[in-house]
Coordinates of C-alpha atoms in Angstrom, one line a residue:
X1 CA 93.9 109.0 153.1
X2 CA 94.8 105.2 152.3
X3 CA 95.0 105.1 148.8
X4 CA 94.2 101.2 148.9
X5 CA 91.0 101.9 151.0
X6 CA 87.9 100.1 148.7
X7 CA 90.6 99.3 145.9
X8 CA 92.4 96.5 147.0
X9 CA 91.6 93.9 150.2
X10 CA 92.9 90.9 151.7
X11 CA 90.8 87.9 150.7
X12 CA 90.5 84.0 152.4
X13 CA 88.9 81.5 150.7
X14 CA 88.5 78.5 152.3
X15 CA 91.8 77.2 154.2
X16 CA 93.7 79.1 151.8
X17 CA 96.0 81.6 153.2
X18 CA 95.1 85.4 153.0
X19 CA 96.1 87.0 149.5
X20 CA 96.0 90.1 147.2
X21 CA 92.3 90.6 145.7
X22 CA 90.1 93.3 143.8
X23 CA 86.5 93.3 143.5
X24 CA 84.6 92.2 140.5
X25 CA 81.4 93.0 139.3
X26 CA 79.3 90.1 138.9
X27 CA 77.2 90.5 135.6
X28 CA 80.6 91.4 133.7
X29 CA 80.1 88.1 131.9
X30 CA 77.8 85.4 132.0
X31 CA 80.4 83.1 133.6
X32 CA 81.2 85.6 136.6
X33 CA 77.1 85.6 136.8
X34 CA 77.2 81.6 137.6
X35 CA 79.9 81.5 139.2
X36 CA 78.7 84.1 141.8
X37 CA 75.3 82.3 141.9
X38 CA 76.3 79.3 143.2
X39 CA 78.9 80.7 145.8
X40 CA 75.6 82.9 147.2
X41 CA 73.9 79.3 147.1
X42 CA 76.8 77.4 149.2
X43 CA 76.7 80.2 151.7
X44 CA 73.2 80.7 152.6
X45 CA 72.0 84.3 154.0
X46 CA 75.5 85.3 154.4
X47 CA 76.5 88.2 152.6
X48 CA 79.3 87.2 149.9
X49 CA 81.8 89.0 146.8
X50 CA 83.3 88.1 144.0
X51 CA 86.6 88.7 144.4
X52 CA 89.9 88.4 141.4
X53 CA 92.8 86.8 143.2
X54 CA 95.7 89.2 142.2
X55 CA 98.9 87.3 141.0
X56 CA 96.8 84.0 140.2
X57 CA 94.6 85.7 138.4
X58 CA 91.8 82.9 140.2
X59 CA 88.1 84.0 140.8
X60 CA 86.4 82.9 143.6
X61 CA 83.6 83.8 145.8
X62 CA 84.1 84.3 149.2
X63 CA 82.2 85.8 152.1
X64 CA 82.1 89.8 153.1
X65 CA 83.4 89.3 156.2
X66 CA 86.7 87.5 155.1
X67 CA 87.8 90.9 153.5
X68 CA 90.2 92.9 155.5
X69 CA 91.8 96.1 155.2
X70 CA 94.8 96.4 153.1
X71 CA 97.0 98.9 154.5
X72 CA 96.3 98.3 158.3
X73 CA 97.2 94.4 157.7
X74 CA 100.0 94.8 155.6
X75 CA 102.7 93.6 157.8
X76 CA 100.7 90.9 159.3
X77 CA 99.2 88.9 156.4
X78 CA 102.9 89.9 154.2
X79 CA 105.0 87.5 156.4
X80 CA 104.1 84.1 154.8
X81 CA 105.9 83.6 151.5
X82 CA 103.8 82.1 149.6
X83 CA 105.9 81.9 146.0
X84 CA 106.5 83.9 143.2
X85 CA 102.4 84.3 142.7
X86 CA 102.2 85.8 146.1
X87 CA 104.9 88.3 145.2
X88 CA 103.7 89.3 141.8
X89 CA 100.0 89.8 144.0
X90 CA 101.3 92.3 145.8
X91 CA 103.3 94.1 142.5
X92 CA 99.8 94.0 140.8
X93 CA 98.1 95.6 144.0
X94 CA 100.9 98.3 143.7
X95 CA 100.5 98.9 140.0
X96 CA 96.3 99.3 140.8
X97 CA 96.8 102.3 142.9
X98 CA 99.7 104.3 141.1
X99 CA 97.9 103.5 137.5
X100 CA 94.6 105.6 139.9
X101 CA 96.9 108.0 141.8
X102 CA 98.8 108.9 137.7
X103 CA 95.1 109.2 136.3
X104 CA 94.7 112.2 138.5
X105 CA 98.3 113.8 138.0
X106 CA 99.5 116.1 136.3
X107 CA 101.5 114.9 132.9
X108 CA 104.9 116.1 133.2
X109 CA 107.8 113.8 132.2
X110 CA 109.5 111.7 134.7
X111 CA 112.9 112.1 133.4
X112 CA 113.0 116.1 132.1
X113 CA 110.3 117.5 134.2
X114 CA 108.6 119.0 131.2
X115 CA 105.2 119.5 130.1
X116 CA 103.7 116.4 128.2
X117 CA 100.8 117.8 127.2
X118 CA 97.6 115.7 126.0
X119 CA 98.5 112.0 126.1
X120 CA 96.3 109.0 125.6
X121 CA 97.4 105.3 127.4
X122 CA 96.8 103.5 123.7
X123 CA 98.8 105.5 121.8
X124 CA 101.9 104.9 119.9
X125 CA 104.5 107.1 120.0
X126 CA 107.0 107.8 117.3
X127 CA 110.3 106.6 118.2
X128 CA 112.9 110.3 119.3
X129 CA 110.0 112.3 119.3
X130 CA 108.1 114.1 122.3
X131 CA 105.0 111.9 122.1
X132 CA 104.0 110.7 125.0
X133 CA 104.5 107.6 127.0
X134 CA 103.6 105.7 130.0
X135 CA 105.0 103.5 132.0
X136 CA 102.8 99.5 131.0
X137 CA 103.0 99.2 135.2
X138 CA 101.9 102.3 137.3
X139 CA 101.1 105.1 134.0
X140 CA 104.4 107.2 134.6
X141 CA 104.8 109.6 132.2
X142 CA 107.5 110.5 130.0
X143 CA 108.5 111.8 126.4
X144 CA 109.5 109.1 123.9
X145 CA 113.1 110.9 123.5
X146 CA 113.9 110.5 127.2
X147 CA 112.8 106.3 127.6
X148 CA 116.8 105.7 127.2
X149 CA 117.6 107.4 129.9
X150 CA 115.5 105.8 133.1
X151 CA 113.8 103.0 133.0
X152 CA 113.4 99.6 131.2
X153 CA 112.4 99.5 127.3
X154 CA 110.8 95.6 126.7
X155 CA 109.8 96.1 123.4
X156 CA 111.2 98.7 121.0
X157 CA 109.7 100.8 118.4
X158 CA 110.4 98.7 115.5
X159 CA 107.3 96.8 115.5
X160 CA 104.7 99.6 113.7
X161 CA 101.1 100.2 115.0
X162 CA 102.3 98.5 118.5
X163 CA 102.6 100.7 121.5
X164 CA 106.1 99.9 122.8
X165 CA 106.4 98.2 126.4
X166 CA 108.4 100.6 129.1
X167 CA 108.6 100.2 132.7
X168 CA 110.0 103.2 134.9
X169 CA 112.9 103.3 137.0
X170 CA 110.9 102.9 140.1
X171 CA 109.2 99.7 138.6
X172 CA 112.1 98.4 137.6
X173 CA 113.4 98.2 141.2
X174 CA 110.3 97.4 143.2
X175 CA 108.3 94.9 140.8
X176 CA 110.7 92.7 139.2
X177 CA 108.1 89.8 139.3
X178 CA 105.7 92.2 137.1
X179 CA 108.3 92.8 134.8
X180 CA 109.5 89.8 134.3
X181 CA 105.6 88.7 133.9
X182 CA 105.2 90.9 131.3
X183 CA 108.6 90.0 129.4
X184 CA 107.6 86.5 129.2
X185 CA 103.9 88.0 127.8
X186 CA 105.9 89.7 125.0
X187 CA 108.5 86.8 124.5
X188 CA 105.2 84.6 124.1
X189 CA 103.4 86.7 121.9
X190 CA 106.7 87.6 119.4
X191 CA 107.2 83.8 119.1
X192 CA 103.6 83.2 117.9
X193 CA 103.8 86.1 115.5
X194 CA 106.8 84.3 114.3
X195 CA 104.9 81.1 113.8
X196 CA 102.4 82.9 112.3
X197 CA 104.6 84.2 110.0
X198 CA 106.3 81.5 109.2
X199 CA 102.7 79.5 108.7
X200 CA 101.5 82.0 106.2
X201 CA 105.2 81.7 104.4
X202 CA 104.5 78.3 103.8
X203 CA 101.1 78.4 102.4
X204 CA 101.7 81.0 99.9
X205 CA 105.0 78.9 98.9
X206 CA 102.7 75.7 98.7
X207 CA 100.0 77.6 97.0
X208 CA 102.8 78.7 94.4
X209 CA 104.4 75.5 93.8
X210 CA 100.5 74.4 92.8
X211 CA 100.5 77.3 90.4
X212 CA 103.4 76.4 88.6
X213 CA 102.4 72.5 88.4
X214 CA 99.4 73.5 87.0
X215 CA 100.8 76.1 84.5
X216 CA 103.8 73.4 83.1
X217 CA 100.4 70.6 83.0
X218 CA 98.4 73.3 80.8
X219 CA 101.3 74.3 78.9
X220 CA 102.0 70.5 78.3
X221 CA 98.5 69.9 76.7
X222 CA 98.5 72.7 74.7
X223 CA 102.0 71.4 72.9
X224 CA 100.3 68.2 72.4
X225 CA 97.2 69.5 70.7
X226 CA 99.1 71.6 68.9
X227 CA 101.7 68.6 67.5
X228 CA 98.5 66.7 66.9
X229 CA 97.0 69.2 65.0
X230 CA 99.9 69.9 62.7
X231 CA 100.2 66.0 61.9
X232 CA 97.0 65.7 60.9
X233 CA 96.7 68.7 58.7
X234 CA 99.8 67.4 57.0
X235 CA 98.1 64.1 56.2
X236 CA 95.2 65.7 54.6
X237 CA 97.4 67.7 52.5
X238 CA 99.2 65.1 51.2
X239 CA 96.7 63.0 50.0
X240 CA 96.5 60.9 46.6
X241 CA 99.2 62.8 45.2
X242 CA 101.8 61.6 48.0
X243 CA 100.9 58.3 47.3
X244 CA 101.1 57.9 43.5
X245 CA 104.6 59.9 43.6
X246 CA 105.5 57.1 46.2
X247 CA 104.4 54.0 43.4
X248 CA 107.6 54.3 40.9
X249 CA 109.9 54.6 43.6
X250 CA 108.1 51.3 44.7
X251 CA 108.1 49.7 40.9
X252 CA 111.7 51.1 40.0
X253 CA 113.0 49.5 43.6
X254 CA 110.7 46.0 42.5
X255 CA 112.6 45.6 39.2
X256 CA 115.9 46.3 40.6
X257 CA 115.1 43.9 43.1
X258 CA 114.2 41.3 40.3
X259 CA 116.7 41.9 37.9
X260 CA 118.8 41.5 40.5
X261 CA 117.0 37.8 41.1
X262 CA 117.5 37.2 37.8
X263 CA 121.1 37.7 37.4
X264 CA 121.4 35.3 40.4
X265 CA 119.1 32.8 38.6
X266 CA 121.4 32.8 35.0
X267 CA 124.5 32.4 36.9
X268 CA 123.2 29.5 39.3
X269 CA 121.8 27.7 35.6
X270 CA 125.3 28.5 33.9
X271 CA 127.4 27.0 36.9
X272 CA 125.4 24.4 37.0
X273 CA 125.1 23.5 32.9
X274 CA 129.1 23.8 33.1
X275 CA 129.1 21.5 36.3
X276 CA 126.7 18.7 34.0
X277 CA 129.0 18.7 30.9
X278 CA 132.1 18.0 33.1
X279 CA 130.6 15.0 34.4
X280 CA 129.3 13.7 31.4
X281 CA 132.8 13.6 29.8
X282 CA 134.4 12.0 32.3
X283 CA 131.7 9.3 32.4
X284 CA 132.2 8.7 28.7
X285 CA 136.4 8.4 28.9
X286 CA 135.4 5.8 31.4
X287 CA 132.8 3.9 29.5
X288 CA 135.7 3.7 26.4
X289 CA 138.5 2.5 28.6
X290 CA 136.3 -0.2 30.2
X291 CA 135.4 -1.4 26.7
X292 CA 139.2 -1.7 25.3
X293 CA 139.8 -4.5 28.5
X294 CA 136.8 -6.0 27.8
X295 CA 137.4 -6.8 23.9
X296 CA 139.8 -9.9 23.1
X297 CA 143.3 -9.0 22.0
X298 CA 143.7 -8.9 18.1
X299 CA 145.3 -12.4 16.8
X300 CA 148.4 -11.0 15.0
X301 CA 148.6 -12.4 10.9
X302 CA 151.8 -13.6 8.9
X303 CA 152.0 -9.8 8.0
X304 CA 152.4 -8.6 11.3
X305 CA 155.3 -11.1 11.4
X306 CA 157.1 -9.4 8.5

């Protein structure tokens, strides 16, 4: 039996080339519910699909009859190269049937041949252990001791509560394109944990910084209350008391401070009594020599003569 028979078709859409496509159920979402309305609208009576463009990942709605067989039309409509889209298309139509066809097989391990046992596509494995795990692209099993040995690990085990990403040997040569799809998914996806991270580092370090600003502002007041609260207890304690000791200081330092003014007084009056009593002697030699040229010379008598 063809294992892509009613899983995966050839679509056309308009004067697009033929590509990789699945069928999609039109009242999944309300968007695929309009979107399929109006394509039934633009083509009248004729019987139409929804289909999911494979590699694109495009919706579209095209008409039944532009759906051919996968398998039988392989070779023909596989010719044109139509990019790196095209090629992952056909990797994702690959993946679709192996993931169905490993659903139905029995779980053995791909590498030692041996009994998985009960396995579940979501779980995650603990890294050396016999836990089982598949592979992200076509669901080959194996145990988690044996992923080093075949295959491609993407993401380790060090990230905890996240299923590791691990592609099988046989995936890793047949659908490069889907694994290097899926290592730019991860590469996207660590990076914006990172941000995330690093987001959330600086808001708690901002949020912190505001913490301490306000502590150092309400440690601040309280010094100041405090400071004025001690100055003004001081004051009332004082009171009258503080201000009659403070008087004889005040009188004792006001009559040192005018006996000293009087000191300065008695020696200005001495200095200048002695200065007056100077210049009244002088003024009096002066008066007596002027009044010895002024009187006439003495007539001399027959005594004088001898």
């Amino acid at each position: 039996a063809d294992p892509y028979a009613g899983e995966v078709f050839w679509a056309k859409f308009s004067n697009h080339p033929y590509w990789p496509a699945v069928r999609c159920q039109p009242e999944a979402n309300d968007q695929d519910a309009a979107l399929f309305e109006r394509g039934r609208m633009r083509f009248g009576s004729k019987p139409v699909d929804l289909v999911l463009f494979l590699g694109s990942n495009n919706k579209a709605v095209v008409r039944s009859e532009d759906l051919i067989d996968f398998s039988e039309n392989f070779d023909t409509c596989s010719r044109k190269k139509a990019g790196k889209q095209f090629e992952l298309g056909l990797e994702m139509a690959d993946e679709i049937i192996m993931r169905k066809r490993n659903e139905r097989a029995v779980p053995n391990c791909s590498v030692c041949k041996d009994e998985v046992g009960s396995w579940d596509v979501n779980a995650v494995p603990e890294s050396g252990s016999r836990d089982a795990m598949v592979c992200d692209r076509c669901l080959a099993i194996v145990h988690a001791c044996c992923v080093g040995d075949a295959g491609l690990l993407v993401t380790g085990f060090e990230m905890p509560g996240e299923r590791p990403c691990w592609f099988c040997a046989d995936c890793v040569r047949h659908a490069p394109m889907s694994l290097k799809k899926r290592q730019q998914e991860e590469e996207r996806e660590r990076k914006k944990r990172q941000q995330e991270e690093e987001r959330e580092r600086k808001r708690r370090a901002r949020a912190s910084t505001k913490r301490k600003v306000s502590d150092m502002a309400s440690s601040s007041m309280t010094t100041m209350t405090t400071t004025t609260t001690s100055l003004a207890a001081g004051a009332d304690g004082a009171g009258p008391g503080a201000a009659a000791a403070a008087t004889p200081d005040a009188t004792t330092d006001a009559s040192r401070d005018g006996g000293e003014g009087g000191g300065d007084d008695q020696s200005s009056a001495a200095s200048h009594g002695a200065t007056n009593g100077t210049g009244s002697g002088v003024a009096k030699a002066k008066k007596r020599r002027a009044a010895s040229f002024m009187s006439p010379p003495a007539t001399p008598t027959a005594g004088d003569w001898g």
